[in-house]
XYZ file of C-alpha atoms in Angstrom:
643
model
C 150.315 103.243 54.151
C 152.118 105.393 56.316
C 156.022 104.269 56.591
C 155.681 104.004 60.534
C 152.498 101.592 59.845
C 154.588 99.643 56.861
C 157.192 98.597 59.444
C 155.005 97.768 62.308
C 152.825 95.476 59.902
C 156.220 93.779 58.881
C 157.139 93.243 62.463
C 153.672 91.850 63.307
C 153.410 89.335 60.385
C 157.014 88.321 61.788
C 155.642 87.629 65.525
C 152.341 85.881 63.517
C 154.471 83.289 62.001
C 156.078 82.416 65.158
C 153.194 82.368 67.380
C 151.305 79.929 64.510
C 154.313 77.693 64.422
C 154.336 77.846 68.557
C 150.734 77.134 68.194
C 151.295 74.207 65.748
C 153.531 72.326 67.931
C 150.888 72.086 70.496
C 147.423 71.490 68.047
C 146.610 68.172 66.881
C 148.939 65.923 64.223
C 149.308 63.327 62.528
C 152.793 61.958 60.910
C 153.640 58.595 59.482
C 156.641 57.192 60.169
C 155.613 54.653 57.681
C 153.301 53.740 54.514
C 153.274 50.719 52.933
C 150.894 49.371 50.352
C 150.723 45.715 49.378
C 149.229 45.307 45.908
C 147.724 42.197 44.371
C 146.766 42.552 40.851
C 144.105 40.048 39.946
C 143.383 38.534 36.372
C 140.025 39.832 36.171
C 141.284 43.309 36.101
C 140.799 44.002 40.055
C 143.288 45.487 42.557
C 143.146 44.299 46.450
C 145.156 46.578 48.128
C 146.247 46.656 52.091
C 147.706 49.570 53.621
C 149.836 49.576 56.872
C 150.114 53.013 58.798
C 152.405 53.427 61.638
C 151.274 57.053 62.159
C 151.503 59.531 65.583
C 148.440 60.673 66.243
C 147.395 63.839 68.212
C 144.107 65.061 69.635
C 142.702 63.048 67.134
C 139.214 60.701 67.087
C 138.868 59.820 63.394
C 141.010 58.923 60.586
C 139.421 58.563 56.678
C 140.749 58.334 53.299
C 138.275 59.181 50.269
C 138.506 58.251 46.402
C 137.188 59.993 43.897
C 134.315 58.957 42.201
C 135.922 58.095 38.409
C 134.186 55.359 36.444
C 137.281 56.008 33.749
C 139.563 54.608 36.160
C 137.206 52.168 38.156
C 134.145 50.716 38.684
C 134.013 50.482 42.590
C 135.872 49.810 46.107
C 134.684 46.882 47.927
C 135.523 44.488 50.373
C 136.745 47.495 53.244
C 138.494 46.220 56.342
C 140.235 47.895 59.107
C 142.317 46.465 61.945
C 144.777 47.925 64.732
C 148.297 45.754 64.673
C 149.662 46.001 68.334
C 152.154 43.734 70.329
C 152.597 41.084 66.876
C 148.202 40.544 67.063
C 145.480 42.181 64.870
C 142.459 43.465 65.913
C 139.472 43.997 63.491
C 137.372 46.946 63.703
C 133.340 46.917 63.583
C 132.215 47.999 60.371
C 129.001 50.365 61.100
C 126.905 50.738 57.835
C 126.255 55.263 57.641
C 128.679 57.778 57.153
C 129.850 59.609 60.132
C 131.865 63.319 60.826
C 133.064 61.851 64.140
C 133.525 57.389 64.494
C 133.163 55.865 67.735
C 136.817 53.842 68.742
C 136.776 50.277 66.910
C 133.998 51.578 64.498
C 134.492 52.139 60.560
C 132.532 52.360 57.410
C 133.503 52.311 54.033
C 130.658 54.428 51.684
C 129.793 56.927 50.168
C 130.330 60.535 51.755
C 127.952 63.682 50.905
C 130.775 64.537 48.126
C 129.005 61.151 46.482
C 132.722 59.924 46.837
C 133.622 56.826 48.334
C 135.126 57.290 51.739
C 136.867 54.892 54.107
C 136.613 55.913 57.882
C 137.940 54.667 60.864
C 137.518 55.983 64.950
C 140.659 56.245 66.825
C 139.871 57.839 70.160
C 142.695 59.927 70.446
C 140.690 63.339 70.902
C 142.512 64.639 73.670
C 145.667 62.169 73.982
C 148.743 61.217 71.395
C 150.048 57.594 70.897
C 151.858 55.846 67.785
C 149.213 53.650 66.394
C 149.753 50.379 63.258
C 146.687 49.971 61.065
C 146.469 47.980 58.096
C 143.482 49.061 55.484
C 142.216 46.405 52.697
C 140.031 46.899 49.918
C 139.489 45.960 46.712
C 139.347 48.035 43.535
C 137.053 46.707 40.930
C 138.055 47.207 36.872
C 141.537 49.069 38.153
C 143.269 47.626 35.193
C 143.035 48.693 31.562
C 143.253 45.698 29.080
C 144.930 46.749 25.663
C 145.382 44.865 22.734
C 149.400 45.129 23.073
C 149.504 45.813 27.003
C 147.478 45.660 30.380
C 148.030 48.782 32.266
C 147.510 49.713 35.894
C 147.457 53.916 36.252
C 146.802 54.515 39.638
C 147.028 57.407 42.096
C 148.015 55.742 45.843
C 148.113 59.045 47.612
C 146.226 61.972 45.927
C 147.273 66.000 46.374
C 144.627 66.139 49.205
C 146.647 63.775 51.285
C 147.522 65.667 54.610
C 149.652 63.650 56.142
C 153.309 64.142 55.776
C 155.387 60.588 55.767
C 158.688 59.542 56.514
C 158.760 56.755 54.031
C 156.214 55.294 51.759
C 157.012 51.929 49.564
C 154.788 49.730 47.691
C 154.966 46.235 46.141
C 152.769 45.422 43.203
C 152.348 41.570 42.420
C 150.854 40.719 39.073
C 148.416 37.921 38.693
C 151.100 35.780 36.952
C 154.663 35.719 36.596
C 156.036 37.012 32.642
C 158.616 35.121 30.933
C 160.942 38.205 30.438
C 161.529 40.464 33.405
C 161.542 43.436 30.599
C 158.388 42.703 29.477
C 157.121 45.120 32.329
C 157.244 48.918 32.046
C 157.158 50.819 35.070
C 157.053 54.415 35.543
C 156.291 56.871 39.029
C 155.260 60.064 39.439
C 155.944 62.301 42.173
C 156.063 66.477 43.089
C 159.256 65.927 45.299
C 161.275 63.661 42.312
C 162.434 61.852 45.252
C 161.164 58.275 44.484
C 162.407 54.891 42.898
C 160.325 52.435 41.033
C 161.815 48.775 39.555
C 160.572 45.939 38.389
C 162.224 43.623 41.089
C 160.673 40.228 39.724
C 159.073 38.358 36.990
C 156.119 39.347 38.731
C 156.972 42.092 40.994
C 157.066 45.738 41.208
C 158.751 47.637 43.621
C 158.910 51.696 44.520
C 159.944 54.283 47.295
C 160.151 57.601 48.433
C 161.016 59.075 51.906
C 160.336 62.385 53.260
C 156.720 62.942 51.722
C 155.012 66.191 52.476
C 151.536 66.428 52.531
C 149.732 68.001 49.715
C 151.388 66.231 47.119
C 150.664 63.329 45.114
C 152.178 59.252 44.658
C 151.078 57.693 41.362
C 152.284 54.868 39.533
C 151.737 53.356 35.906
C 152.572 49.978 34.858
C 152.168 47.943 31.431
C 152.731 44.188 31.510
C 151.168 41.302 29.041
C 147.591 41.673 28.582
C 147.462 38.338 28.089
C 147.736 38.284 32.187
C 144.132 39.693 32.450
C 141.852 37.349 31.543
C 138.792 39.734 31.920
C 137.998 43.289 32.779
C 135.365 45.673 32.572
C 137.435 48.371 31.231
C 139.092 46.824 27.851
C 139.853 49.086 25.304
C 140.813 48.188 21.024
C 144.197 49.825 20.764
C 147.363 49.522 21.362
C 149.041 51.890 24.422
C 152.990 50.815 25.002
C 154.089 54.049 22.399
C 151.252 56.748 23.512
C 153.042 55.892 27.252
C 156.630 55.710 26.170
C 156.395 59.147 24.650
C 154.169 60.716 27.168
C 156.693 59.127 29.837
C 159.813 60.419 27.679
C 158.499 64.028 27.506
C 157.613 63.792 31.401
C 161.236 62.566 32.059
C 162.733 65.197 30.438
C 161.143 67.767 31.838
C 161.912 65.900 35.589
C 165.750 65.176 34.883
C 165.648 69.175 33.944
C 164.549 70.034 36.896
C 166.733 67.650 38.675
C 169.919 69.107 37.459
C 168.704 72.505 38.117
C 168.248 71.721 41.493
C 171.635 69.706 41.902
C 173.006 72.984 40.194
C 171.442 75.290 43.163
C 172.393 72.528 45.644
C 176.364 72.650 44.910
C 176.036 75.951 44.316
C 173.944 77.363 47.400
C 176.552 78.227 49.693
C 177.913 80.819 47.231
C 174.076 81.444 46.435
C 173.096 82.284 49.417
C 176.695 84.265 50.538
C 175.828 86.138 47.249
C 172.930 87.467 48.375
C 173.312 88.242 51.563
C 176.882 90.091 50.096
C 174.272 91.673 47.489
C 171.103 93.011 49.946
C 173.983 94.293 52.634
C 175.492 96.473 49.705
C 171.817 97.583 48.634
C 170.452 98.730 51.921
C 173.991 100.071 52.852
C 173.718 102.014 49.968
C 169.749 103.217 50.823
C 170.981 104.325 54.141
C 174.220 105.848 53.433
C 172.212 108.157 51.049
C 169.062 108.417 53.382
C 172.116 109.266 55.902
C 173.695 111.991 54.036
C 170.123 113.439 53.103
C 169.182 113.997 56.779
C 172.688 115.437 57.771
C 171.795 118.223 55.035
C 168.492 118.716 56.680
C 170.075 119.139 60.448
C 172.539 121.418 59.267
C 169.687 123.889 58.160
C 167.411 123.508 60.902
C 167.641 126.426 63.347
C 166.159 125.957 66.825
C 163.672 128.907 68.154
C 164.832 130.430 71.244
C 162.935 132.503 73.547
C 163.102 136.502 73.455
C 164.116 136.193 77.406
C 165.869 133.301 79.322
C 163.484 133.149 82.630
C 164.326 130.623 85.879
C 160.940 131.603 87.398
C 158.024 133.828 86.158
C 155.238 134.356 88.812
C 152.284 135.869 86.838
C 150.403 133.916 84.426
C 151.348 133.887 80.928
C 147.841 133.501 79.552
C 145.272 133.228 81.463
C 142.745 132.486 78.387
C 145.210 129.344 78.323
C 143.444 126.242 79.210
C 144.851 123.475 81.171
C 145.399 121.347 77.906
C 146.962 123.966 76.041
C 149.280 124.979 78.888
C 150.224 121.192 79.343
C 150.460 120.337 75.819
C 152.688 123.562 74.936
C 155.059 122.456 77.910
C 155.347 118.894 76.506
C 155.526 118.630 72.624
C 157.067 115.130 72.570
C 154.193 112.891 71.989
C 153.722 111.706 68.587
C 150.716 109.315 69.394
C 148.084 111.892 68.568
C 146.261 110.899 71.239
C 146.851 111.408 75.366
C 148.039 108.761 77.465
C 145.229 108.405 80.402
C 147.911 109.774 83.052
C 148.506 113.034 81.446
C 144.367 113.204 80.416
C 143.394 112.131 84.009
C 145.756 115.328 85.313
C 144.447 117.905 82.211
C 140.805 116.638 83.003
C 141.096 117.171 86.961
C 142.375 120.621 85.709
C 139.788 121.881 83.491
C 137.148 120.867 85.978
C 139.140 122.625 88.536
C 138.897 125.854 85.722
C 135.286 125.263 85.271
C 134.482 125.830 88.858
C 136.874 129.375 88.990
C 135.219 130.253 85.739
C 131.299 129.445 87.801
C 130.247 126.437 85.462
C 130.659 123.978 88.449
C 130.849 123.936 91.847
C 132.982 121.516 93.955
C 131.544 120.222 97.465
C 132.663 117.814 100.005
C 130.913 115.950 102.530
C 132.506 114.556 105.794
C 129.853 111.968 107.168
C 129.962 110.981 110.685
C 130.643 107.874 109.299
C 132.588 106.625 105.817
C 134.995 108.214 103.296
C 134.462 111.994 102.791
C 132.373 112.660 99.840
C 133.456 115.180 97.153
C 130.255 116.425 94.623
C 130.095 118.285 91.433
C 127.468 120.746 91.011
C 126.428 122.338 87.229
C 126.269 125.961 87.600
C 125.675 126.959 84.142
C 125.040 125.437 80.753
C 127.601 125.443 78.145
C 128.002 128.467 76.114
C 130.540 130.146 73.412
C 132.765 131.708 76.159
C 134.705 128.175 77.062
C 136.939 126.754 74.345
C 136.440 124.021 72.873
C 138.085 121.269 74.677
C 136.940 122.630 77.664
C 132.913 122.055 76.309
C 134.578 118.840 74.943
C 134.843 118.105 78.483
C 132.111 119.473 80.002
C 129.939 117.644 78.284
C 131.428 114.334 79.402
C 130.884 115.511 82.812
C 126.895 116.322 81.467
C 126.939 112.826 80.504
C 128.462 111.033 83.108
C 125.602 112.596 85.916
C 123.053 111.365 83.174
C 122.066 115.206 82.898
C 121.491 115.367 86.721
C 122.726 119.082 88.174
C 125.024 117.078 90.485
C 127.272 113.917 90.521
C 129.632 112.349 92.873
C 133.352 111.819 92.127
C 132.534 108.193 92.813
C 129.901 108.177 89.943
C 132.284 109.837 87.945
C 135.271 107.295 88.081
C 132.382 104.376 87.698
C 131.186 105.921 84.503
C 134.866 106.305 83.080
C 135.727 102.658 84.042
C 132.509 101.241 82.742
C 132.551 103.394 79.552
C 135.289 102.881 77.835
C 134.909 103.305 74.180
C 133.542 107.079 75.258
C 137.054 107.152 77.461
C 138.716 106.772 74.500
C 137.158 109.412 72.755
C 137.610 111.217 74.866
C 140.935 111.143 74.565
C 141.567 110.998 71.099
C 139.408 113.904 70.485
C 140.556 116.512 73.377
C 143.828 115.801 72.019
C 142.834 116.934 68.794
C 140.752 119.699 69.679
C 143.810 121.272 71.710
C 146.040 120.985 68.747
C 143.494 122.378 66.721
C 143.308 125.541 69.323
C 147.167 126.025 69.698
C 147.453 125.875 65.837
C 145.201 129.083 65.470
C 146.006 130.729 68.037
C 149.793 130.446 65.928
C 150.975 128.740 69.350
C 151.923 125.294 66.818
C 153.389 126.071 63.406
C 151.074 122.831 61.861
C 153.201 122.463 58.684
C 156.550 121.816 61.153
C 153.795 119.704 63.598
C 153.468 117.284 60.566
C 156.941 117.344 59.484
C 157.905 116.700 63.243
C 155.349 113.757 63.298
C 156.991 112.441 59.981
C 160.451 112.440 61.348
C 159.656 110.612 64.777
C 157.266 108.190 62.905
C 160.617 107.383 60.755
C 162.704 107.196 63.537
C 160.630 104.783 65.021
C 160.462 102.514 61.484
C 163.849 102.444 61.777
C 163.904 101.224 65.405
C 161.506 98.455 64.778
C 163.541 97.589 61.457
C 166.949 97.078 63.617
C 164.858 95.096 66.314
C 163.907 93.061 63.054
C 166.942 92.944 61.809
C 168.622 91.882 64.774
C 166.473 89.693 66.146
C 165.865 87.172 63.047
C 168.826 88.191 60.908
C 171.501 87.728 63.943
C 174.657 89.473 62.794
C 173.590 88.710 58.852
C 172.927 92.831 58.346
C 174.878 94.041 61.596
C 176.368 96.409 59.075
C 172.713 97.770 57.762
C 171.896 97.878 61.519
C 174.652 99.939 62.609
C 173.483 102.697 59.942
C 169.535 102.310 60.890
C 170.694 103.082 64.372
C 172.299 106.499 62.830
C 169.484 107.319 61.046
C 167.370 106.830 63.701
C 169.155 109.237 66.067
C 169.663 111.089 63.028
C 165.506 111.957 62.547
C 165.314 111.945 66.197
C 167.646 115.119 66.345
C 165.829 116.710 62.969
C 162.374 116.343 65.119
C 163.842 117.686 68.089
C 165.332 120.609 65.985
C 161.984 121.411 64.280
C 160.299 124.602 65.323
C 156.841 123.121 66.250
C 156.205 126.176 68.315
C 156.397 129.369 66.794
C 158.430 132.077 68.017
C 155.252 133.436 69.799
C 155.007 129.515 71.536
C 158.271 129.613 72.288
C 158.032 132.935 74.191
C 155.110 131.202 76.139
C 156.610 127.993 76.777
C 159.548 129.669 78.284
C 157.053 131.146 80.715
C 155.183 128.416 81.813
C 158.275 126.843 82.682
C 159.322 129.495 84.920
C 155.783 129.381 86.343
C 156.104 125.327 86.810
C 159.507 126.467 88.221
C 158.086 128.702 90.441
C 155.413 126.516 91.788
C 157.941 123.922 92.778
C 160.386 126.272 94.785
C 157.967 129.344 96.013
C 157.975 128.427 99.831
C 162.059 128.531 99.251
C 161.762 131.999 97.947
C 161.383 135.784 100.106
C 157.542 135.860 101.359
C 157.592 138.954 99.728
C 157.833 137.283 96.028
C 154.927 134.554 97.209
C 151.419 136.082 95.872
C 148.342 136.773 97.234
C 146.101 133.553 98.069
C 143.630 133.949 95.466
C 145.712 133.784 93.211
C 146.565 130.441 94.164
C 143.128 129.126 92.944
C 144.362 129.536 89.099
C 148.056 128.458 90.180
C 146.512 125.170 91.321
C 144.617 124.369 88.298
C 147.732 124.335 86.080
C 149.358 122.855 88.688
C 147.167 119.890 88.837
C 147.630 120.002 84.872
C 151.409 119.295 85.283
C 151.264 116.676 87.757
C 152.735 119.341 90.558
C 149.665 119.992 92.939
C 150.489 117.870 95.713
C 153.735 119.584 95.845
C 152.369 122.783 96.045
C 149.620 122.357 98.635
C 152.076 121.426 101.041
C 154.201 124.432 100.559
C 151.208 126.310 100.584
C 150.467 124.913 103.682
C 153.712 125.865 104.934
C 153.804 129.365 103.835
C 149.845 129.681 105.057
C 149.747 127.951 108.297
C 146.940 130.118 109.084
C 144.520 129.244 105.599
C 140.990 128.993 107.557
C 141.569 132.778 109.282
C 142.623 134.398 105.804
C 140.257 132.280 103.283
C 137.086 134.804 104.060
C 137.197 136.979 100.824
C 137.822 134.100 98.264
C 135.554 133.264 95.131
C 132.054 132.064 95.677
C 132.822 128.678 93.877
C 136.343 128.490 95.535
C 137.989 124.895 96.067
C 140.484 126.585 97.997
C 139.206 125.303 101.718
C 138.823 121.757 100.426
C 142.163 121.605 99.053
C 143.983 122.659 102.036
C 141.764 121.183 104.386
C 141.754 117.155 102.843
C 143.440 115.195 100.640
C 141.852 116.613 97.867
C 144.322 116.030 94.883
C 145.011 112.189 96.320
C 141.134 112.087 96.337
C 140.102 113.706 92.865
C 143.065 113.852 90.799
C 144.648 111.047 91.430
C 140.997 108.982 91.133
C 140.282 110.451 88.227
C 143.856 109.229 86.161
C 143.501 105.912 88.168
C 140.305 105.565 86.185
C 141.530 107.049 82.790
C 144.102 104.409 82.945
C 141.722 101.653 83.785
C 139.457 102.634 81.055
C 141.689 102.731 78.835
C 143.793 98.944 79.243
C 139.796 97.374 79.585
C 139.390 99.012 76.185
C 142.031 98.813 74.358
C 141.543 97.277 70.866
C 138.022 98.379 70.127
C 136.113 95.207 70.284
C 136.462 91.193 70.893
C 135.525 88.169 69.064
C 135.488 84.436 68.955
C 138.658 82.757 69.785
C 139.216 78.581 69.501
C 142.069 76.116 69.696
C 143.191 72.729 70.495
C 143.264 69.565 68.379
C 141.606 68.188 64.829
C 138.324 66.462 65.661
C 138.460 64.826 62.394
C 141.744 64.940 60.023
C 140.975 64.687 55.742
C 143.303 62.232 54.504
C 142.383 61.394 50.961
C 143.411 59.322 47.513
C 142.341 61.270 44.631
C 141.612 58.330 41.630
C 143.467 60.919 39.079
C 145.495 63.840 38.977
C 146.516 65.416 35.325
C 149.735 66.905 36.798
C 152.238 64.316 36.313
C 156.268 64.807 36.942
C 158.303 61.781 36.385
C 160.528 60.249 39.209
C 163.611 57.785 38.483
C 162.201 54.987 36.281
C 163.250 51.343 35.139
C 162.644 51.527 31.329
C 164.494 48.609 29.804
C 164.607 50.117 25.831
């Protein structure tokens, strides 16, 4: 990847990120303020369970939560119930027996999804609105609890990694079917991505966690041993004993957490100087990068020397070449563009031009037509077919014109401007490829020097990396790398001088360029100049078509008009295909030339990008929220183990 290309990507994944997070803030949500789940532990090894959510909800109709199917850590979920709290009263929902994508408001169902797991889902109505909403969820999980010979446990996953709702706070209480004698007879341990949670045993018979801040896509799980003489009977009882398999799994899990912990308090009282660091660190680096990059194109501009012309001329009145086309003579006057392509206001002037050449050379004729009635009409005629006398940008051209009639032997400028404005992928070829075609004509004729061409192109695509980098820079750093900035800005003007130094014309372009400068010059102050220096009318004819090339040609038809007040009496011995009498008899160049770039241009911004697609927005019809029943990946939070 080009470097010009490497920066412009960086500056458009930049603008990406914003626009997504501009886009975010206006898409659907969904945040709880608060989770809490109410656990009753029951002695024949089921769990009833309620949920409250006090969530926001935007552009929004249905809410679900779905457990995985897991007969090693249940047998079922029964007894689903959902109800809306508002103003201190509850309101049940309608339980509706088939799983639905989209839930009608005051509907649910609690069954099995096409994953075959069981889902819980729930309509809210909220598809194109936002409001805070309080539901409570209840359901019972059959054979939740593992009887042991030494301990009953309870390993349970209350919000799985597939959650997608972030939450302010989450806390739970557990209640065991019976109260124990001794408080540390029950072993409770949490586990949580964040290690921001607290678990206790608050009770003979009561067990107690939170966390705050929860981001979605992690995981809430809890494990608890207490008396297995508590469970009476269970569906899930296993002959062994499990108090030391989970003390030392816990203990290893712990260790690993509390590392991390003090890592992370490490970074925390550390960060200021962390951060300072690097920032102190990347300034030096890129400092250093440009500094050298800085020294290295110094040396370069202090070899460079700049072509001058043989002879210094303020105006030159014959033609310099006049197997020059239009393009060539344009693009050797202007040698700044690095888009390797034309813009469609230069094009539309080289392509009013050439046609202008085509009809001197007898490949076209140009008519008008005054109707009694209307807008004058202007015609092309096709003289004569292409052949190997034009160049090649001219049959480039030509051709266009061949296909815009439809391979008629006329056309109307009106047709003309419809097809470019209609066709604009072939606009853009046309472009694109004249372009290239000229370059490739000046560059054997040894008008363009194509090594220096490509160095030139490397230099201004640099400088222009190094202008997006300081908008970059500046614009999301703030002052952070002012001091990096200051020396992109160098090295930018820096490779903007080395282009400008670069001798993309040769000596024999130079020479040329220098003349069709004093020709331009000429154009633009003849009428100011002796009568005796002005040239014969004819001659005009080719004047005007490189005049129309450089954008001049209204300014020279009215000198021309001034210096030729009498044009109709003199006009009898000019060419056969002569354009001459509509020029100075209309508004000719407002008509044609100026038509023509109006409908480059239009072409052009219609097709700009090459193509089109499907585009969408707006809110989540239906937002995932999910329990996973298991989840290997376990990190310890801060515990209550009483040994």
């Amino acid at each position: 990847m080009k470097l010009k290309n490497k920066f412009i990507f960086i500056l458009l994944v930049a603008f990406i990120f914003i626009f997504i997070g501009t886009i975010n803030s206006k898409a659907g949500s969904l945040y709880l303020n608060k989770l809490e789940f109410d656990v009753q532990i029951n002695n024949d090894g089921s769990m009833d369970v309620t949920e409250t959510w006090n969530i926001n909800i935007s552009s929004t109709n249905t809410l679900y939560k779905t457990f995985q199917t897991d007969i090693s850590k249940y047998s079922g979920i029964t007894n689903v119930n959902i109800k809306e709290v508002a103003y201190g009263t509850e309101k049940s929902f309608i339980e509706t027996a088939e799983w639905a994508y989209h839930v009608k408001s005051g509907y649910y169902y609690g069954t099995a999804n096409k994953d075959n797991n069981f889902e819980i889902g729930w309509g809210v109505g909220l598809d194109n609105s936002k409001a805070t909403k309080t539901y409570k969820i209840s359901y019972t999980v059959k054979d939740a609890i593992t009887k042991y010979n030494d301990y009953s446990e309870l390993y349970w996953q209350f919000i799985g990694k597939d959650f997608e709702v972030s939450a302010k706070k989450i806390n739970g209480t557990i209640i065991l079917p019976a109260s124990v004698s001794n408080k540390e007879d029950i072993k409770v341990w949490g586990h949580t991505e964040g290690l921001n949670g607290e678990i206790y045993a608050t009770d003979n018979n009561k067990i107690e966690f939170e966390l705050e801040n929860f981001k979605a896509g992690r995981f809430v799980e809890i494990r608890t041993l207490f008396p297995t003489n508590l469970i009476i009977s269970s569906g899930r009882i296993k002959n062994g004993e499990i108090l030391q398999t989970a003390v030392s799994e816990e203990t290893k899990w712990a260790n690993k957490a509390n590392a991390k912990r003090e890592r992370q308090e490490w970074i925390d009282n550390n960060l200021i100087s962390i951060i300072f660091g690097t920032i102190l660190l990347i300034n030096i680096i890129l400092i250093i990068i440009f500094v050298i990059k800085m020294i290295k194109y110094i040396k370069k501009l202090k070899t460079l020397k700049k072509y001058e012309p043989e002879i210094k001329l303020k105006y030159f009145r014959d033609l310099p070449d006049e197997n020059i086309t239009p393009a060539e003579a344009q693009r050797i006057l202007d040698m700044k563009t690095t888009l390797n392509t034309y813009t469609p206001s230069v094009f539309g002037k080289i392509f009013s031009a050439t046609i202008l050449d085509l009809a001197l050379k007898g490949y076209l004729k140009i008519e008008q037509e005054k109707p009694q009635k209307g807008k004058e009409i202007i015609k092309i005629i096709f003289i004569k077919d292409i052949d190997d006398k034009l160049k090649e940008n001219e049959k480039h051209i030509l051709e266009f014109l061949k296909k815009a009639s439809n391979n008629e032997n006329e056309m109307t400028l009106k047709k003309l401007e419809k097809y470019i404005r209609t066709h604009t992928t072939a606009t853009e070829s046309l472009l694109k490829n004249n372009y290239s075609k000229t370059e490739k004509q000046l560059i054997s004729e040894e008008i363009i020097d194509k090594q220096m061409q490509k160095e030139y192109n490397k230099y201004r695509n640099i400088q222009t990396g190094y202008i997006v980098s300081t908008i970059f820079l500046l614009c999301f750093t703030f002052i952070i790398f002012i001091i990096p900035a200051i020396f992109l800005i160098i090295n930018a003007v820096l490779c903007g001088k080395i282009a400008k130094k670069l001798n993309v014309l040769t000596q024999k372009g130079i020479d040329l360029k220098e003349k069709w400068k004093g020709l331009k010059k000429y154009m633009e102050d003849f009428s100011l100049l002796d009568k005796r220096e002005v040239p014969e009318l004819a001659i005009w004819e080719k004047y005007l078509v490189y005049a129309t090339a450089f954008g001049i040609a209204d300014k020279v038809i009215k000198q021309l008009k001034i210096v030729y007040p009498n044009f109709e009496e003199i006009t009898t011995g000019i060419a056969t295909y002569s354009y001459m009498g509509i020029i100075m008899n209309s508004n000719f160049s407002s008509s044609f030339s100026n038509s023509i770039t109006s409908s480059m241009s239009s072409a052009y911004s219609s097709g700009y990008g090459g193509g089109g697609g499907f585009s969408g927005g707006g809110g989540f019809g239906r937002r995932p929220v999910a329990v996973a029943a298991d989840d290997k990946q376990l990190i310890l939070v801060k515990r209550d183990i009483p040994f």
